[in-house]
Tab-separated table of C-alpha atoms in Angstrom:
chain	number	residue	atom	x	y	z
J	1320	MET	CA	78.130	98.793	92.233
J	1321	PRO	CA	81.113	98.679	89.844
J	1322	ALA	CA	84.499	99.827	90.991
J	1323	ASP	CA	85.892	102.849	89.194
J	1324	PRO	CA	89.616	102.440	88.460
J	1325	LEU	CA	90.112	106.197	88.210
J	1326	HIS	CA	91.100	108.136	91.287
J	1327	SER	CA	89.446	111.441	90.452
J	1328	ALA	CA	86.109	111.879	92.120
J	1329	GLY	CA	85.676	115.610	92.566
J	1330	LYS	CA	86.222	117.420	95.820
J	1331	PRO	CA	85.675	115.147	98.810
J	1332	GLN	CA	82.778	116.152	101.047
J	1333	ARG	CA	84.038	114.289	104.090
J	1334	SER	CA	87.221	112.432	104.780
J	1335	THR	CA	87.795	110.005	107.618
J	1336	THR	CA	90.887	108.099	108.600
J	1337	SER	CA	90.862	104.917	110.635
J	1338	LEU	CA	92.881	101.843	111.463
J	1339	PRO	CA	92.366	99.002	109.012
J	1340	PRO	CA	90.393	95.847	109.710
J	1341	SER	CA	92.468	92.706	110.112
J	1342	GLY	CA	93.581	91.271	106.780
J	1343	SER	CA	94.273	94.547	105.009
J	1344	GLY	CA	97.724	95.527	103.866
J	1345	ALA	CA	97.761	99.161	104.997
J	1346	SER	CA	98.357	100.833	108.350
J	1347	ALA	CA	95.599	103.454	107.860
J	1348	ILE	CA	92.472	103.859	105.755
J	1349	GLU	CA	91.221	107.205	104.530
J	1350	VAL	CA	87.637	107.348	103.272
J	1351	ARG	CA	86.784	110.288	101.040
J	1352	ARG	CA	83.130	111.048	100.292
J	1353	SER	CA	82.198	113.022	97.209
J	1354	SER	CA	78.845	114.492	96.179
J	1355	ARG	CA	79.965	114.265	92.524
J	1356	ARG	CA	80.476	110.505	92.817
J	1357	ARG	CA	77.116	108.794	92.268
J	1358	ARG	CA	77.559	105.018	92.001
J	1359	THR	CA	81.204	104.076	91.813
J	1360	VAL	CA	83.646	103.121	94.534
J	1361	SER	CA	87.410	103.063	94.010
J	1362	ALA	CA	90.515	102.623	96.103
J	1363	TYR	CA	94.266	102.999	95.797
J	1364	ARG	CA	97.383	102.835	97.937
J	1365	GLU	CA	99.201	106.008	98.909
J	1366	GLY	CA	102.324	104.893	100.774
J	1367	ASP	CA	101.169	103.008	103.896
J	1368	ARG	CA	97.697	104.535	103.575
J	1369	THR	CA	94.733	103.182	101.596
J	1370	VAL	CA	92.380	105.800	100.141
J	1371	VAL	CA	88.800	104.688	99.438
J	1372	LEU	CA	86.586	106.998	97.370
J	1373	ILE	CA	82.820	106.622	97.858
J	1374	PRO	CA	79.593	108.543	97.079
J	1375	ALA	CA	78.601	111.054	99.779
J	1376	ARG	CA	75.124	109.515	100.148
J	1377	MET	CA	76.402	106.147	101.425
J	1378	SER	CA	75.417	105.067	104.922
J	1379	GLU	CA	78.053	104.191	107.510
J	1380	ALA	CA	77.211	100.482	107.112
J	1381	GLU	CA	77.632	100.691	103.310
J	1382	GLU	CA	80.907	102.551	103.815
J	1383	GLN	CA	82.256	99.812	106.080
J	1384	ARG	CA	81.172	97.090	103.654
J	1385	TRP	CA	82.735	98.836	100.636
J	1386	VAL	CA	85.967	99.578	102.501
J	1387	SER	CA	86.258	95.855	103.253
J	1388	VAL	CA	85.456	94.909	99.629
J	1389	MET	CA	88.001	97.373	98.211
J	1390	LEU	CA	90.747	96.291	100.647
J	1391	ASP	CA	90.211	92.687	99.545
J	1392	LYS	CA	90.285	93.739	95.883
J	1393	LEU	CA	93.541	95.700	96.321
J	1394	ALA	CA	95.154	92.807	98.209
J	1395	ALA	CA	94.167	90.414	95.400
J	1396	GLN	CA	95.643	92.744	92.754
J	1397	GLU	CA	98.875	93.144	94.718
J	1398	SER	CA	99.248	89.407	95.283
J	1399	LYS	CA	99.245	88.823	91.507
J	1400	ARG	CA	102.099	91.240	90.932
J	1401	VAL	CA	105.477	89.489	90.872
J	1402	LEU	CA	108.620	91.516	91.507
J	1403	GLY	CA	111.744	90.809	89.466
J	1404	ASP	CA	115.201	90.623	91.071
J	1405	THR	CA	115.904	94.298	90.303
J	1406	GLU	CA	112.617	95.427	91.874
J	1407	LEU	CA	113.236	93.122	94.818
J	1408	SER	CA	116.653	94.698	95.376
J	1409	GLU	CA	115.190	98.223	95.132
J	1410	ARG	CA	112.451	97.258	97.562
J	1411	ALA	CA	115.056	95.943	100.027
J	1412	GLN	CA	116.927	99.262	99.834
J	1413	ARG	CA	113.714	101.226	100.498
J	1414	LEU	CA	112.792	98.990	103.429
J	1415	SER	CA	116.300	99.315	104.894
J	1416	ALA	CA	116.076	103.102	104.613
J	1417	GLN	CA	112.590	103.199	106.150
J	1418	TYR	CA	113.051	100.757	109.044
J	1419	PHE	CA	116.801	100.445	109.644
J	1420	ASP	CA	118.018	103.964	108.754
J	1421	GLY	CA	119.721	102.482	105.671
J	1422	ARG	CA	122.196	100.487	107.813
J	1423	ALA	CA	121.376	97.106	106.208
J	1424	LEU	CA	123.080	97.198	102.821
J	1425	PRO	CA	122.749	93.964	100.850
J	1426	ALA	CA	125.191	93.306	98.006
J	1427	SER	CA	122.548	91.209	96.227
J	1428	VAL	CA	118.882	90.329	96.615
J	1429	ARG	CA	117.301	87.703	94.372
J	1430	TRP	CA	114.651	85.029	94.002
J	1431	VAL	CA	115.776	81.389	94.165
J	1432	THR	CA	113.987	78.128	93.416
J	1433	ASN	CA	116.049	75.842	95.662
J	1434	GLN	CA	114.578	76.935	99.029
J	1435	ASN	CA	111.590	74.751	99.779
J	1436	THR	CA	111.871	74.578	103.560
J	1437	ARG	CA	112.576	78.245	104.324
J	1438	TRP	CA	111.178	81.547	103.076
J	1439	GLY	CA	114.480	83.358	102.812
J	1440	SER	CA	118.147	83.198	103.691
J	1441	CYS	CA	121.009	85.596	104.210
J	1442	THR	CA	124.780	85.250	104.113
J	1443	PRO	CA	125.963	88.280	106.127
J	1444	SER	CA	129.618	87.825	105.156
J	1445	GLU	CA	128.688	88.205	101.466
J	1446	GLY	CA	125.752	90.562	101.992
J	1447	SER	CA	123.552	88.279	99.904
J	1448	ILE	CA	119.844	87.744	100.457
J	1449	ARG	CA	117.807	85.047	98.743
J	1450	LEU	CA	114.011	84.733	98.848
J	1451	SER	CA	112.124	81.558	98.015
J	1452	HIS	CA	110.118	81.674	94.793
J	1453	ARG	CA	107.204	80.342	96.892
J	1454	LEU	CA	106.719	83.911	98.191
J	1455	GLN	CA	105.876	85.152	94.693
J	1456	GLY	CA	102.190	85.967	94.544
J	1457	MET	CA	101.859	86.410	98.312
J	1458	PRO	CA	100.710	89.811	99.640
J	1459	GLU	CA	103.366	92.525	99.484
J	1460	TYR	CA	103.398	92.990	103.266
J	1461	VAL	CA	104.447	89.330	103.612
J	1462	VAL	CA	107.293	89.703	101.081
J	1463	ASP	CA	108.323	92.927	102.849
J	1464	TYR	CA	108.427	91.119	106.187
J	1465	VAL	CA	110.669	88.340	104.822
J	1466	LEU	CA	112.938	90.944	103.196
J	1467	LEU	CA	113.153	92.869	106.478
J	1468	HIS	CA	113.844	89.638	108.362
J	1469	GLU	CA	116.806	88.899	106.097
J	1470	LEU	CA	117.969	92.548	106.111
J	1471	ALA	CA	117.969	92.411	109.922
J	1472	HIS	CA	120.396	89.483	109.700
J	1473	LEU	CA	122.892	91.810	108.021
J	1474	LEU	CA	122.855	93.768	111.301
J	1475	VAL	CA	122.309	90.945	113.818
J	1476	PRO	CA	123.263	87.387	112.797
J	1477	GLY	CA	121.105	85.322	115.205
J	1478	HIS	CA	117.485	85.364	116.364
J	1479	GLY	CA	118.081	86.846	119.807
J	1480	PRO	CA	116.194	89.700	121.498
J	1481	ARG	CA	118.192	92.364	119.617
J	1482	PHE	CA	117.159	90.832	116.290
J	1483	TRP	CA	113.443	90.782	117.174
J	1484	ARG	CA	113.615	94.360	118.497
J	1485	LEU	CA	114.748	95.439	115.036
J	1486	LEU	CA	111.688	93.795	113.462
J	1487	GLU	CA	109.317	95.471	115.939
J	1488	ALA	CA	109.673	98.622	113.819
J	1489	TYR	CA	107.683	96.929	111.032
J	1490	PRO	CA	103.977	97.229	111.996
J	1491	ARG	CA	102.894	94.088	110.104
J	1492	THR	CA	105.439	91.649	111.549
J	1493	GLU	CA	102.920	89.592	113.558
J	1494	ARG	CA	100.370	89.518	110.741
J	1495	ALA	CA	102.979	88.412	108.187
J	1496	LYS	CA	104.289	85.707	110.536
J	1497	GLY	CA	100.710	84.492	111.019
J	1498	TYR	CA	100.142	84.421	107.258
J	1499	LEU	CA	103.269	82.333	106.682
J	1500	GLU	CA	102.373	79.993	109.551
J	1501	GLY	CA	98.952	79.533	107.932
J	1502	VAL	CA	100.553	78.650	104.594
J	1503	VAL	CA	102.772	76.066	106.274
J	1504	ALA	CA	99.806	74.604	108.191
J	1505	ALA	CA	97.690	74.430	105.019
J	1506	ASP	CA	100.479	72.532	103.227
J	1507	ARG	CA	100.387	69.915	105.982
J	1508	LEU	CA	96.628	69.293	105.707
J	1509	PRO	CA	95.681	66.041	104.010
J	1510	HIS	CA	94.183	66.396	100.555
J	1511	LEU	CA	90.537	65.376	100.342
J	1512	PRO	CA	89.926	62.081	98.540
J	1513	GLY	CA	88.124	62.376	95.255
J	1514	VAL	CA	89.400	65.894	94.592
J	1515	ARG	CA	91.528	65.959	91.497
J	1516	GLU	CA	94.397	68.401	91.257
J	1517	ASP	CA	95.335	69.553	87.760
């Protein structure tokens, strides 16, 4: 069943909203069924919500399978998108407004290539935030978490309880931390002999 990149599918027959399965990048999933949609399935992000459009005739099992497929497809598309410094700065401002009431105001936010042992850094006295280029290509929720982590340092310098309370507002904190821990662990695994890396 090919995925339809267009969002229009006629009037939805039934719409359901649920929490996402683990691994997705959204906080809620809305499934819209349409009797006009015959074979195609499509999905798009709408803020923190993912909308999946499916044919009305699909069974519940098919719906669950296609929701999972489309979430994976969206995550793959998003991971390929690389933000420039300007977009990164705009994203930081939006995240500050959404999670910190706009109190964290960075003077600069940019990618750097000289951070190989940390994901990001912040100099509160200058208001500067730097993210490692190694984050480029990772899911957006992971980049958002690192940005929020560094934005929080503009409000609280250390990693004490007050700092972590600030990050509790972001619903994907634990998942993003787990993702980054997995990347670090994978880097430490020995490479298999006989496998050539190009």
